[in-house]
């Protein structure tokens, strides 16, 4: 089997890349190790930056998003029983975000790919990327018990942290930068309407909490918990009681309870792999970088990577110049490090470290008060949250 671009991974990044290439007249093959049902139902991110929303619309994948997604013009910060709303459009010249789950993005892109695009092979496990530093890289994969080879001009690894793409880059060429946080997020899905019409980020002496949503009738909520926590250690009643404590305000706001349908714990880490390119192998998304979820940057960073690659390859096809392809890693990493910075800032602003001192607690409150009192500080948060430019 042969194609121009071999894409490993049918998450939102790999699927969008296939769509962008199709629209540019460039053929591709997508290899996905799991079946379609798994891809369409794995719970991940749910906040789309303005740039991601714009790209999906331009790619022809925005119709259902615009019909069913929830546009959000701000977030609320809570601390010391106080509430402060950050108004995105007023601070960014009209930019906002969209609540639309990654599962739904994948469903939309899969439907388009199967209807109009190139091959999308489910249950096709990539085994290795070979010849990345040659003009003809190959992906060995297994499907239906038989091994096959996908010959490519380029390979893009959208296969996550545990995938094979990153391992094809020689260790002596790699620098890794990482940080592991001593806490995680206990996340729940609950069949209850969200208790607020925008996301609420709460800093509390007992730890961070986040009120989010997946739809007008499904809430997504999170609690900061110690690293390694087993979600089954928490009863439903304990979760709701702790959420109520951490979201408490001085006014009459109330948290609505409902049946919890899913519980899980997400570890918190920051990770960057440099470079993001080796020869004709390009890394995208979690294959190259991971951010703590506090800044809602993971999915959006992956989208930025594949947009950068698609633009660069289209430029090469039109002009014969590989200048943008050669600059891929440097271009992406500028955006990646800004997102890492913002995610770290949000994490340290809102989470209480296990050994936090009273001095550090007061610094957090001072930082939050600065955002609430300073348009410049508030604008910096709003610009970062709604998204850094692609490319």
CSV table of C-alpha atoms in Angstrom, one decimal:
chain,number,residue,atom,x,y,z
A,1,UNK,CA,0.0,0.0,0.0
A,2,UNK,CA,1.3,3.4,-0.9
A,3,UNK,CA,0.3,7.0,-0.1
A,4,UNK,CA,1.7,10.5,0.2
A,5,UNK,CA,1.1,10.9,3.9
A,6,UNK,CA,0.8,8.1,6.4
A,7,UNK,CA,-1.1,9.2,9.5
A,8,UNK,CA,-0.8,7.1,12.6
A,9,UNK,CA,-3.8,7.6,14.9
A,10,UNK,CA,-7.4,8.5,14.3
A,11,UNK,CA,-7.9,11.0,17.1
A,12,UNK,CA,-9.1,14.5,16.3
A,13,UNK,CA,-5.6,15.5,15.1
A,14,UNK,CA,-5.1,12.6,12.7
A,15,UNK,CA,-8.6,12.8,11.4
A,16,UNK,CA,-8.5,16.6,10.9
A,17,UNK,CA,-5.1,16.3,9.1
A,18,UNK,CA,-6.6,13.7,6.7
A,19,UNK,CA,-9.5,16.1,6.0
A,20,UNK,CA,-7.1,19.1,5.5
A,21,UNK,CA,-5.0,17.1,3.1
A,22,UNK,CA,-8.0,15.8,1.2
A,23,UNK,CA,-9.2,19.4,0.7
A,24,UNK,CA,-5.8,20.3,-0.6
A,25,UNK,CA,-5.8,17.4,-3.1
A,26,UNK,CA,-3.2,15.4,-1.2
A,27,UNK,CA,-3.8,11.7,-0.5
A,28,UNK,CA,-3.4,10.0,2.8
A,29,UNK,CA,-4.0,6.8,4.7
A,30,UNK,CA,-5.0,6.8,8.4
A,31,UNK,CA,-4.1,3.9,10.6
A,32,UNK,CA,-5.9,3.5,13.9
A,33,UNK,CA,-5.2,0.6,16.4
A,34,UNK,CA,-8.7,0.7,18.0
A,35,UNK,CA,-12.1,0.0,16.5
A,36,UNK,CA,-14.5,2.8,15.5
A,37,UNK,CA,-16.7,2.5,18.5
A,38,UNK,CA,-13.7,3.1,20.9
A,39,UNK,CA,-12.6,6.2,19.0
A,40,UNK,CA,-16.0,7.7,19.0
A,41,UNK,CA,-16.7,7.1,22.7
A,42,UNK,CA,-13.4,7.7,24.5
A,43,UNK,CA,-13.9,10.7,26.8
A,44,UNK,CA,-11.2,13.4,26.5
A,45,UNK,CA,-11.2,17.1,26.0
A,46,UNK,CA,-14.2,19.3,25.5
A,47,UNK,CA,-13.1,22.9,25.1
A,48,UNK,CA,-12.3,24.2,21.6
A,49,UNK,CA,-10.4,27.4,21.1
A,50,UNK,CA,-11.5,30.0,18.6
A,51,UNK,CA,-8.8,28.9,16.2
A,52,UNK,CA,-9.9,25.3,16.4
A,53,UNK,CA,-13.5,26.2,15.8
A,54,UNK,CA,-12.5,28.3,12.8
A,55,UNK,CA,-10.4,25.5,11.3
A,56,UNK,CA,-13.2,22.9,11.7
A,57,UNK,CA,-15.7,25.2,10.0
A,58,UNK,CA,-13.3,25.9,7.1
A,59,UNK,CA,-12.6,22.2,6.7
A,60,UNK,CA,-16.3,21.5,6.3
A,61,UNK,CA,-16.6,19.8,9.7
A,62,UNK,CA,-18.4,22.4,11.7
A,63,UNK,CA,-22.1,22.0,10.8
A,64,UNK,CA,-23.1,19.8,13.8
A,65,UNK,CA,-20.7,21.6,16.1
A,66,UNK,CA,-22.4,24.9,15.3
A,67,UNK,CA,-25.8,23.3,15.8
A,68,UNK,CA,-25.1,21.4,19.1
A,69,UNK,CA,-22.0,23.0,20.6
A,70,UNK,CA,-22.2,25.5,23.4
A,71,UNK,CA,-20.4,28.8,22.7
A,72,UNK,CA,-18.9,30.3,25.8
A,73,UNK,CA,-17.9,33.9,26.1
A,74,UNK,CA,-16.0,33.6,29.4
A,75,UNK,CA,-15.1,31.7,32.5
A,76,UNK,CA,-15.7,32.3,36.2
A,77,UNK,CA,-12.9,32.3,38.7
A,78,UNK,CA,-13.9,31.5,42.3
A,79,UNK,CA,-11.7,32.1,45.4
A,80,UNK,CA,-12.2,33.0,49.0
A,81,UNK,CA,-16.0,32.6,48.4
A,82,UNK,CA,-15.9,35.4,45.7
A,83,UNK,CA,-16.8,35.2,42.0
A,84,UNK,CA,-15.1,37.0,39.1
A,85,UNK,CA,-16.1,36.6,35.5
A,86,UNK,CA,-13.6,36.9,32.7
A,87,UNK,CA,-15.3,38.3,29.5
A,88,UNK,CA,-13.4,36.8,26.6
A,89,UNK,CA,-14.8,38.8,23.6
A,90,UNK,CA,-14.5,42.1,25.5
A,91,UNK,CA,-10.8,41.4,26.2
A,92,UNK,CA,-9.7,39.7,22.9
A,93,UNK,CA,-11.5,41.6,20.2
A,94,UNK,CA,-14.3,39.0,19.9
A,95,UNK,CA,-12.6,35.7,20.5
A,96,UNK,CA,-14.4,33.0,22.5
A,97,UNK,CA,-14.4,29.2,23.0
A,98,UNK,CA,-16.8,26.3,22.2
A,99,UNK,CA,-17.8,23.4,24.5
A,100,UNK,CA,-18.0,20.5,22.1
A,101,UNK,CA,-16.6,17.1,23.2
A,102,UNK,CA,-13.7,15.4,21.5
A,103,UNK,CA,-15.9,12.4,20.9
A,104,UNK,CA,-18.2,14.5,18.8
A,105,UNK,CA,-15.4,16.1,16.8
A,106,UNK,CA,-14.1,12.5,16.0
A,107,UNK,CA,-17.6,11.4,15.0
A,108,UNK,CA,-17.9,14.3,12.6
A,109,UNK,CA,-14.5,13.8,11.1
A,110,UNK,CA,-14.8,10.0,10.8
A,111,UNK,CA,-18.1,10.4,8.9
A,112,UNK,CA,-16.5,12.9,6.5
A,113,UNK,CA,-13.5,10.7,6.0
A,114,UNK,CA,-15.5,7.6,5.2
A,115,UNK,CA,-17.7,9.5,2.9
A,116,UNK,CA,-15.2,11.6,1.0
A,117,UNK,CA,-11.6,11.0,2.1
A,118,UNK,CA,-8.9,8.4,1.7
A,119,UNK,CA,-8.6,5.0,3.5
A,120,UNK,CA,-9.3,5.0,7.2
A,121,UNK,CA,-8.2,1.7,8.6
A,122,UNK,CA,-9.5,0.7,12.1
A,123,UNK,CA,-8.0,-2.0,14.1
A,124,UNK,CA,-4.7,-1.4,12.2
A,125,UNK,CA,-2.0,-1.4,14.8
A,126,UNK,CA,1.2,0.5,13.8
A,127,UNK,CA,4.2,-1.6,14.8
A,128,UNK,CA,7.1,0.7,13.7
A,129,UNK,CA,8.1,3.6,11.5
A,130,UNK,CA,11.1,2.7,9.4
A,131,UNK,CA,13.3,4.9,7.2
A,132,UNK,CA,12.2,8.2,8.7
A,133,UNK,CA,15.5,9.8,7.6
A,134,UNK,CA,15.1,8.6,4.0
A,135,UNK,CA,13.0,9.9,1.1
A,136,UNK,CA,10.6,6.9,1.5
A,137,UNK,CA,9.5,6.2,5.1
A,138,UNK,CA,7.4,3.1,5.8
A,139,UNK,CA,4.9,2.2,8.5
A,140,UNK,CA,4.7,-1.5,9.4
A,141,UNK,CA,1.3,-2.3,10.7
A,142,UNK,CA,-0.9,-5.3,11.6
A,143,UNK,CA,-4.5,-5.7,10.7
A,144,UNK,CA,-6.7,-8.8,11.0
A,145,UNK,CA,-3.7,-10.8,12.2
A,146,UNK,CA,-1.6,-10.1,9.1
A,147,UNK,CA,1.3,-7.6,8.8
A,148,UNK,CA,1.4,-5.1,6.0
A,149,UNK,CA,3.5,-2.1,5.0
A,150,UNK,CA,2.4,1.5,4.2
A,151,UNK,CA,4.9,3.2,2.0
A,152,UNK,CA,4.8,7.0,2.3
A,153,UNK,CA,6.4,10.3,1.3
A,154,UNK,CA,5.8,11.5,4.8
A,155,UNK,CA,4.6,10.0,8.1
A,156,UNK,CA,2.7,12.0,10.8
A,157,UNK,CA,2.6,10.5,14.2
A,158,UNK,CA,-0.7,11.4,15.9
A,159,UNK,CA,-0.6,8.3,18.0
A,160,UNK,CA,-0.2,9.7,21.5
A,161,UNK,CA,2.4,9.4,24.2
A,162,UNK,CA,2.5,5.6,24.0
A,163,UNK,CA,2.6,5.3,20.2
A,164,UNK,CA,5.4,4.1,18.0
A,165,UNK,CA,6.1,7.3,16.1
A,166,UNK,CA,8.2,9.1,18.7
A,167,UNK,CA,10.3,6.0,19.3
A,168,UNK,CA,11.5,6.2,15.7
A,169,UNK,CA,13.6,9.3,16.5
A,170,UNK,CA,17.1,8.3,17.7
A,171,UNK,CA,17.5,9.0,21.4
A,172,UNK,CA,20.8,11.0,20.9
A,173,UNK,CA,18.8,13.6,18.9
A,174,UNK,CA,16.1,14.1,21.6
A,175,UNK,CA,15.7,16.4,24.5
A,176,UNK,CA,12.8,15.8,26.9
A,177,UNK,CA,11.4,18.4,29.3
A,178,UNK,CA,8.8,17.3,31.9
A,179,UNK,CA,7.2,17.9,35.2
A,180,UNK,CA,4.9,15.6,37.2
A,181,UNK,CA,2.4,17.2,39.7
A,182,UNK,CA,1.7,15.6,43.0
A,183,UNK,CA,-2.1,15.6,42.4
A,184,UNK,CA,-4.6,14.5,39.8
A,185,UNK,CA,-8.2,15.3,38.8
A,186,UNK,CA,-11.1,13.1,40.0
A,187,UNK,CA,-13.5,13.6,37.1
A,188,UNK,CA,-17.2,12.7,36.9
A,189,UNK,CA,-19.9,12.8,34.3
A,190,UNK,CA,-23.4,13.4,35.8
A,191,UNK,CA,-26.8,13.4,34.3
A,192,UNK,CA,-27.8,16.8,35.6
A,193,UNK,CA,-28.0,20.2,33.9
A,194,UNK,CA,-24.9,22.4,34.5
A,195,UNK,CA,-25.2,24.6,37.6
A,196,UNK,CA,-23.7,27.5,35.7
A,197,UNK,CA,-23.8,28.5,32.1
A,198,UNK,CA,-20.0,28.9,31.8
A,199,UNK,CA,-17.0,27.0,33.2
A,200,UNK,CA,-16.1,27.7,36.8
A,201,UNK,CA,-12.5,27.4,38.0
A,202,UNK,CA,-12.4,27.3,41.8
A,203,UNK,CA,-9.4,27.8,44.1
A,204,UNK,CA,-10.1,26.5,47.6
A,205,UNK,CA,-7.9,25.7,50.6
A,206,UNK,CA,-9.1,22.0,50.3
A,207,UNK,CA,-8.0,22.0,46.6
A,208,UNK,CA,-9.1,22.9,43.1
A,209,UNK,CA,-12.5,22.2,41.5
A,210,UNK,CA,-13.8,22.7,38.0
A,211,UNK,CA,-17.4,22.9,36.9
A,212,UNK,CA,-17.8,22.1,33.2
A,213,UNK,CA,-20.3,20.4,30.9
A,214,UNK,CA,-20.8,18.2,27.9
A,215,UNK,CA,-24.3,19.3,26.9
A,216,UNK,CA,-27.2,21.2,28.4
A,217,UNK,CA,-28.2,18.1,30.3
A,218,UNK,CA,-24.8,16.5,31.2
A,219,UNK,CA,-22.3,18.0,33.6
A,220,UNK,CA,-18.6,17.3,33.8
A,221,UNK,CA,-17.0,18.2,37.1
A,222,UNK,CA,-13.5,17.7,38.6
A,223,UNK,CA,-11.9,17.7,42.0
A,224,UNK,CA,-8.2,17.9,42.8
A,225,UNK,CA,-7.2,14.7,44.6
A,226,UNK,CA,-3.8,13.3,45.7
A,227,UNK,CA,-1.7,11.6,43.0
A,228,UNK,CA,-2.6,7.9,42.6
A,229,UNK,CA,-6.1,8.2,44.0
A,230,UNK,CA,-8.5,5.3,43.2
A,231,UNK,CA,-11.8,6.9,42.0
A,232,UNK,CA,-13.7,4.1,43.7
A,233,UNK,CA,-12.4,5.3,47.1
A,234,UNK,CA,-14.9,8.2,46.7
A,235,UNK,CA,-18.7,7.6,47.1
A,236,UNK,CA,-21.1,9.6,45.0
A,237,UNK,CA,-22.2,11.5,48.1
A,238,UNK,CA,-18.7,12.3,49.2
A,239,UNK,CA,-17.9,13.7,45.7
A,240,UNK,CA,-21.0,16.0,45.7
A,241,UNK,CA,-20.3,17.2,49.2
A,242,UNK,CA,-16.7,18.1,48.4
A,243,UNK,CA,-17.7,19.8,45.2
A,244,UNK,CA,-20.2,21.9,47.2
A,245,UNK,CA,-17.6,22.9,49.7
A,246,UNK,CA,-15.1,24.0,47.0
A,247,UNK,CA,-17.6,25.9,44.9
A,248,UNK,CA,-19.1,27.7,47.9
A,249,UNK,CA,-19.8,31.4,47.4
A,250,UNK,CA,-21.0,34.3,49.5
A,251,UNK,CA,-24.3,34.6,47.5
A,252,UNK,CA,-27.1,32.1,47.0
A,253,UNK,CA,-25.6,30.1,44.2
A,254,UNK,CA,-26.2,26.3,44.5
A,255,UNK,CA,-24.7,23.2,42.9
A,256,UNK,CA,-27.3,20.9,41.5
A,257,UNK,CA,-26.7,17.2,42.1
A,258,UNK,CA,-27.6,14.3,39.8
A,259,UNK,CA,-26.7,10.6,39.0
A,260,UNK,CA,-23.0,10.1,38.4
A,261,UNK,CA,-22.5,7.9,35.3
A,262,UNK,CA,-18.7,7.9,35.1
A,263,UNK,CA,-15.7,8.4,37.5
A,264,UNK,CA,-12.0,8.5,36.6
A,265,UNK,CA,-8.8,10.0,37.8
A,266,UNK,CA,-6.5,12.0,35.4
A,267,UNK,CA,-2.9,12.4,36.3
A,268,UNK,CA,-1.3,15.8,35.9
A,269,UNK,CA,1.9,16.3,34.0
A,270,UNK,CA,3.8,18.6,31.6
A,271,UNK,CA,5.9,17.0,28.8
A,272,UNK,CA,7.7,18.3,25.7
A,273,UNK,CA,9.7,16.3,23.2
A,274,UNK,CA,12.2,18.2,21.1
A,275,UNK,CA,12.4,18.0,18.1
A,276,UNK,CA,9.0,17.3,16.7
A,277,UNK,CA,10.4,16.2,13.4
A,278,UNK,CA,13.0,13.7,12.2
A,279,UNK,CA,13.6,13.5,8.5
A,280,UNK,CA,10.2,12.8,7.0
A,281,UNK,CA,8.6,11.9,10.3
A,282,UNK,CA,6.5,14.6,12.0
A,283,UNK,CA,5.1,14.3,15.5
A,284,UNK,CA,1.8,15.9,16.5
A,285,UNK,CA,-0.3,16.1,19.7
A,286,UNK,CA,0.4,13.9,22.7
A,287,UNK,CA,3.2,12.2,20.7
A,288,UNK,CA,5.2,15.3,21.2
A,289,UNK,CA,3.7,17.2,24.2
A,290,UNK,CA,1.4,16.9,27.1
A,291,UNK,CA,-0.1,19.7,29.2
A,292,UNK,CA,-2.1,19.5,32.5
A,293,UNK,CA,-5.8,19.9,31.6
A,294,UNK,CA,-6.2,23.1,33.6
A,295,UNK,CA,-5.7,25.4,30.6
A,296,UNK,CA,-7.8,23.3,28.1
A,297,UNK,CA,-4.8,23.2,25.7
A,298,UNK,CA,-4.2,19.5,24.8
A,299,UNK,CA,-6.6,19.0,22.0
A,300,UNK,CA,-6.1,22.5,20.7
A,301,UNK,CA,-2.3,22.1,20.6
A,302,UNK,CA,-2.7,18.9,18.5
A,303,UNK,CA,-5.0,20.8,16.1
A,304,UNK,CA,-2.4,23.5,15.8
A,305,UNK,CA,0.3,20.9,14.9
A,306,UNK,CA,-1.6,19.3,12.1
A,307,UNK,CA,-2.7,22.7,10.7
A,308,UNK,CA,0.9,23.7,10.6
A,309,UNK,CA,1.9,20.5,8.8
A,310,UNK,CA,-0.9,20.7,6.3
A,311,UNK,CA,0.0,24.3,5.4
A,312,UNK,CA,3.6,23.4,5.1
A,313,UNK,CA,3.0,20.4,2.8
A,314,UNK,CA,0.5,22.4,0.7
A,315,UNK,CA,3.1,25.2,0.3
A,316,UNK,CA,5.7,22.6,-0.8
A,317,UNK,CA,3.4,21.2,-3.4
A,318,UNK,CA,2.5,24.6,-4.8
A,319,UNK,CA,5.9,26.2,-4.7
A,320,UNK,CA,8.5,23.4,-4.6
A,321,UNK,CA,9.9,25.0,-1.4
A,322,UNK,CA,10.4,22.8,1.7
A,323,UNK,CA,11.0,25.9,3.8
A,324,UNK,CA,7.8,25.5,5.9
A,325,UNK,CA,8.3,21.8,6.3
A,326,UNK,CA,11.9,22.3,7.5
A,327,UNK,CA,10.6,24.9,10.1
A,328,UNK,CA,7.8,22.6,11.3
A,329,UNK,CA,9.3,21.7,14.7
A,330,UNK,CA,10.4,25.2,15.5
A,331,UNK,CA,7.1,26.7,14.4
A,332,UNK,CA,5.0,24.3,16.5
A,333,UNK,CA,7.3,24.5,19.6
A,334,UNK,CA,6.9,28.2,19.9
A,335,UNK,CA,3.1,27.7,20.3
A,336,UNK,CA,3.7,24.6,22.5
A,337,UNK,CA,5.8,26.4,25.0
A,338,UNK,CA,3.4,29.2,25.3
A,339,UNK,CA,0.6,26.7,26.0
A,340,UNK,CA,2.9,24.9,28.5
A,341,UNK,CA,3.5,28.2,30.2
A,342,UNK,CA,-0.2,29.1,30.4
A,343,UNK,CA,-1.2,25.6,31.6
A,344,UNK,CA,1.5,25.7,34.3
A,345,UNK,CA,0.4,29.2,35.4
A,346,UNK,CA,-3.3,28.1,35.6
A,347,UNK,CA,-2.3,24.9,37.5
A,348,UNK,CA,-0.1,26.7,40.1
A,349,UNK,CA,-2.7,29.5,40.4
A,350,UNK,CA,-5.6,27.2,41.3
A,351,UNK,CA,-4.3,24.0,42.8
A,352,UNK,CA,-3.1,23.7,46.4
A,353,UNK,CA,0.2,21.8,46.6
A,354,UNK,CA,0.3,19.1,49.4
A,355,UNK,CA,3.0,21.0,51.3
A,356,UNK,CA,1.8,24.5,50.5
A,357,UNK,CA,2.6,27.1,53.2
A,358,UNK,CA,0.4,30.0,54.3
A,359,UNK,CA,2.7,32.3,52.3
A,360,UNK,CA,2.0,30.4,49.1
A,361,UNK,CA,-1.7,30.4,49.8
A,362,UNK,CA,-1.7,34.2,50.1
A,363,UNK,CA,0.3,34.4,46.9
A,364,UNK,CA,-2.4,32.5,45.1
A,365,UNK,CA,-5.1,34.8,46.4
A,366,UNK,CA,-3.0,37.8,45.4
A,367,UNK,CA,-2.6,36.5,41.9
A,368,UNK,CA,-6.3,36.0,41.6
A,369,UNK,CA,-7.0,39.4,43.0
A,370,UNK,CA,-4.6,40.9,40.4
A,371,UNK,CA,-6.6,39.2,37.6
A,372,UNK,CA,-9.8,40.5,39.0
A,373,UNK,CA,-8.5,44.1,39.4
A,374,UNK,CA,-6.3,44.5,36.3
A,375,UNK,CA,-7.6,44.6,32.8
A,376,UNK,CA,-4.0,43.9,31.6
A,377,UNK,CA,-3.7,40.7,33.7
A,378,UNK,CA,-7.2,39.6,32.8
A,379,UNK,CA,-6.5,40.2,29.1
A,380,UNK,CA,-3.4,38.0,29.3
A,381,UNK,CA,-5.5,35.1,30.7
A,382,UNK,CA,-8.3,35.6,28.1
A,383,UNK,CA,-5.9,35.8,25.1
A,384,UNK,CA,-4.2,32.6,26.2
A,385,UNK,CA,-7.4,30.7,27.0
A,386,UNK,CA,-9.1,31.5,23.7
A,387,UNK,CA,-6.0,30.4,21.9
A,388,UNK,CA,-2.6,31.3,20.5
A,389,UNK,CA,-2.4,31.8,16.7
A,390,UNK,CA,-1.7,28.8,14.5
A,391,UNK,CA,1.7,29.0,12.7
